Amino acid sequence: ARGQLAGFRIDDADELHLGAEYQALGTRLPLSIRLGTWFDPDHRLRFEGRDPALRARFRPGEDEIHVAGGLGLVLRRFQIDLAYDHSPSIDTLSLSAVQRF
């Protein structure tokens, strides 16, 4: 891509996230339920020059809406959280744990 740096472009973007959490604190094992959504605008590196190989490799993406949900559970000084994020191009499942001393 030497000499063609002017053909590369990446847009600045803002992501809007909206979520809610319900915590059942009065139970023996406090449980959290989380739901949310977020807007992920296209901000991929793309090539807009004349080179067809670079245009094929660095293509623009699309704006996407993500939907996410999760659960959290506290067991005395141990906490475990599970989350799922769905979008048209990728699904993400994550698990985290915290041990308090």
PDB file of C-alpha atoms in Angstrom:
ATOM      1  CA  ALA A   1       0.000   0.000   0.000  1.00  0.00           C
ATOM      2  CA  ARG A   2       3.019   2.290  -0.256  1.00  0.00           C
ATOM      3  CA  GLY A   3       2.104   5.495  -1.991  1.00  0.00           C
ATOM      4  CA  GLN A   4      -1.595   4.880  -1.461  1.00  0.00           C
ATOM      5  CA  LEU A   5      -2.038   5.962   2.148  1.00  0.00           C
ATOM      6  CA  ALA A   6      -4.419   8.737   1.103  1.00  0.00           C
ATOM      7  CA  GLY A   7      -6.881   6.043  -0.048  1.00  0.00           C
ATOM      8  CA  PHE A   8      -7.347   4.653   3.451  1.00  0.00           C
ATOM      9  CA  ARG A   9     -10.144   5.974   5.626  1.00  0.00           C
ATOM     10  CA  ILE A  10     -11.571   5.277   9.039  1.00  0.00           C
ATOM     11  CA  ASP A  11     -14.485   7.236  10.439  1.00  0.00           C
ATOM     12  CA  ASP A  12     -14.697   8.510  13.969  1.00  0.00           C
ATOM     13  CA  ALA A  13     -17.790   7.053  15.627  1.00  0.00           C
ATOM     14  CA  ASP A  14     -19.810   7.261  18.804  1.00  0.00           C
ATOM     15  CA  GLU A  15     -21.582   4.240  20.267  1.00  0.00           C
ATOM     16  CA  LEU A  16     -24.844   4.658  22.139  1.00  0.00           C
ATOM     17  CA  HIS A  17     -25.429   2.063  24.875  1.00  0.00           C
ATOM     18  CA  LEU A  18     -28.670   1.560  26.816  1.00  0.00           C
ATOM     19  CA  GLY A  19     -29.131  -0.997  29.550  1.00  0.00           C
ATOM     20  CA  ALA A  20     -31.011  -1.959  32.665  1.00  0.00           C
ATOM     21  CA  GLU A  21     -30.248  -4.179  35.625  1.00  0.00           C
ATOM     22  CA  TYR A  22     -32.516  -5.787  38.204  1.00  0.00           C
ATOM     23  CA  GLN A  23     -30.959  -6.999  41.453  1.00  0.00           C
ATOM     24  CA  ALA A  24     -32.752  -9.409  43.768  1.00  0.00           C
ATOM     25  CA  LEU A  25     -30.921  -8.400  46.960  1.00  0.00           C
ATOM     26  CA  GLY A  26     -33.391  -9.856  49.459  1.00  0.00           C
ATOM     27  CA  THR A  27     -32.603 -13.445  48.507  1.00  0.00           C
ATOM     28  CA  ARG A  28     -30.041 -15.764  50.091  1.00  0.00           C
ATOM     29  CA  LEU A  29     -27.955 -15.607  46.897  1.00  0.00           C
ATOM     30  CA  PRO A  30     -28.178 -12.091  45.379  1.00  0.00           C
ATOM     31  CA  LEU A  31     -28.946 -12.369  41.668  1.00  0.00           C
ATOM     32  CA  SER A  32     -28.575  -9.691  38.973  1.00  0.00           C
ATOM     33  CA  ILE A  33     -30.382  -9.786  35.631  1.00  0.00           C
ATOM     34  CA  ARG A  34     -29.137  -7.450  32.907  1.00  0.00           C
ATOM     35  CA  LEU A  35     -30.547  -6.477  29.497  1.00  0.00           C
ATOM     36  CA  GLY A  36     -29.295  -3.930  27.029  1.00  0.00           C
ATOM     37  CA  THR A  37     -28.826  -2.815  23.483  1.00  0.00           C
ATOM     38  CA  TRP A  38     -26.267  -0.687  21.687  1.00  0.00           C
ATOM     39  CA  PHE A  39     -25.664   0.895  18.308  1.00  0.00           C
ATOM     40  CA  ASP A  40     -22.352   0.021  16.680  1.00  0.00           C
ATOM     41  CA  PRO A  41     -21.738   2.359  13.706  1.00  0.00           C
ATOM     42  CA  ASP A  42     -19.379   1.280  10.946  1.00  0.00           C
ATOM     43  CA  HIS A  43     -15.896   2.450  11.878  1.00  0.00           C
ATOM     44  CA  ARG A  44     -13.757  -0.115  10.079  1.00  0.00           C
ATOM     45  CA  LEU A  45     -10.605   0.770   8.197  1.00  0.00           C
ATOM     46  CA  ARG A  46     -11.436   0.827   4.489  1.00  0.00           C
ATOM     47  CA  PHE A  47      -9.657   1.627   1.250  1.00  0.00           C
ATOM     48  CA  GLU A  48     -11.314   4.053  -1.175  1.00  0.00           C
ATOM     49  CA  GLY A  49      -8.487   4.353  -3.688  1.00  0.00           C
ATOM     50  CA  ARG A  50      -8.136   2.755  -7.132  1.00  0.00           C
ATOM     51  CA  ASP A  51      -6.250  -0.455  -6.239  1.00  0.00           C
ATOM     52  CA  PRO A  52      -8.805  -3.310  -6.569  1.00  0.00           C
ATOM     53  CA  ALA A  53      -6.828  -5.668  -4.308  1.00  0.00           C
ATOM     54  CA  LEU A  54      -6.774  -3.104  -1.488  1.00  0.00           C
ATOM     55  CA  ARG A  55     -10.441  -2.262  -2.066  1.00  0.00           C
ATOM     56  CA  ALA A  56     -11.304  -5.976  -1.738  1.00  0.00           C
ATOM     57  CA  ARG A  57      -9.222  -6.419   1.406  1.00  0.00           C
ATOM     58  CA  PHE A  58     -10.292  -3.226   3.220  1.00  0.00           C
ATOM     59  CA  ARG A  59     -14.040  -3.037   2.591  1.00  0.00           C
ATOM     60  CA  PRO A  60     -16.499  -0.903   4.534  1.00  0.00           C
ATOM     61  CA  GLY A  61     -18.721  -2.559   7.090  1.00  0.00           C
ATOM     62  CA  GLU A  62     -22.293  -1.864   8.144  1.00  0.00           C
ATOM     63  CA  ASP A  63     -23.942  -0.239  11.125  1.00  0.00           C
ATOM     64  CA  GLU A  64     -25.246  -2.849  13.556  1.00  0.00           C
ATOM     65  CA  ILE A  65     -27.591  -3.051  16.512  1.00  0.00           C
ATOM     66  CA  HIS A  66     -26.440  -5.329  19.338  1.00  0.00           C
ATOM     67  CA  VAL A  67     -28.720  -6.942  21.919  1.00  0.00           C
ATOM     68  CA  ALA A  68     -27.141  -8.106  25.169  1.00  0.00           C
ATOM     69  CA  GLY A  69     -28.208  -9.931  28.299  1.00  0.00           C
ATOM     70  CA  GLY A  70     -26.556 -11.312  31.354  1.00  0.00           C
ATOM     71  CA  LEU A  71     -26.769 -12.824  34.801  1.00  0.00           C
ATOM     72  CA  GLY A  72     -24.713 -12.233  37.918  1.00  0.00           C
ATOM     73  CA  LEU A  73     -24.643 -14.208  41.149  1.00  0.00           C
ATOM     74  CA  VAL A  74     -22.935 -13.405  44.446  1.00  0.00           C
ATOM     75  CA  LEU A  75     -21.867 -16.277  46.717  1.00  0.00           C
ATOM     76  CA  ARG A  76     -20.501 -14.613  49.847  1.00  0.00           C
ATOM     77  CA  ARG A  77     -17.123 -13.230  48.693  1.00  0.00           C
ATOM     78  CA  PHE A  78     -17.263 -14.826  45.254  1.00  0.00           C
ATOM     79  CA  GLN A  79     -19.102 -13.328  42.270  1.00  0.00           C
ATOM     80  CA  ILE A  80     -19.734 -14.865  38.878  1.00  0.00           C
ATOM     81  CA  ASP A  81     -21.141 -13.058  35.819  1.00  0.00           C
ATOM     82  CA  LEU A  82     -22.286 -14.427  32.465  1.00  0.00           C
ATOM     83  CA  ALA A  83     -23.103 -12.198  29.474  1.00  0.00           C
ATOM     84  CA  TYR A  84     -24.207 -12.681  25.875  1.00  0.00           C
ATOM     85  CA  ASP A  85     -24.041 -10.094  23.064  1.00  0.00           C
ATOM     86  CA  HIS A  86     -25.781 -10.764  19.731  1.00  0.00           C
ATOM     87  CA  SER A  87     -25.371  -8.833  16.477  1.00  0.00           C
ATOM     88  CA  PRO A  88     -25.761  -9.714  12.783  1.00  0.00           C
ATOM     89  CA  SER A  89     -22.021 -10.276  12.301  1.00  0.00           C
ATOM     90  CA  ILE A  90     -20.834 -11.712  15.636  1.00  0.00           C
ATOM     91  CA  ASP A  91     -22.046 -13.266  18.870  1.00  0.00           C
ATOM     92  CA  THR A  92     -20.022 -12.925  22.050  1.00  0.00           C
ATOM     93  CA  LEU A  93     -20.341 -14.983  25.213  1.00  0.00           C
ATOM     94  CA  SER A  94     -18.296 -13.931  28.222  1.00  0.00           C
ATOM     95  CA  LEU A  95     -17.822 -15.284  31.722  1.00  0.00           C
ATOM     96  CA  SER A  96     -16.085 -13.508  34.572  1.00  0.00           C
ATOM     97  CA  ALA A  97     -15.433 -14.238  38.220  1.00  0.00           C
ATOM     98  CA  VAL A  98     -14.331 -12.133  41.184  1.00  0.00           C
ATOM     99  CA  GLN A  99     -12.914 -13.412  44.470  1.00  0.00           C
ATOM    100  CA  ARG A 100     -12.904 -10.849  47.284  1.00  0.00           C
ATOM    101  CA  PHE A 101     -10.354 -11.254  50.079  1.00  0.00           C
TER     102      PHE A 101
END
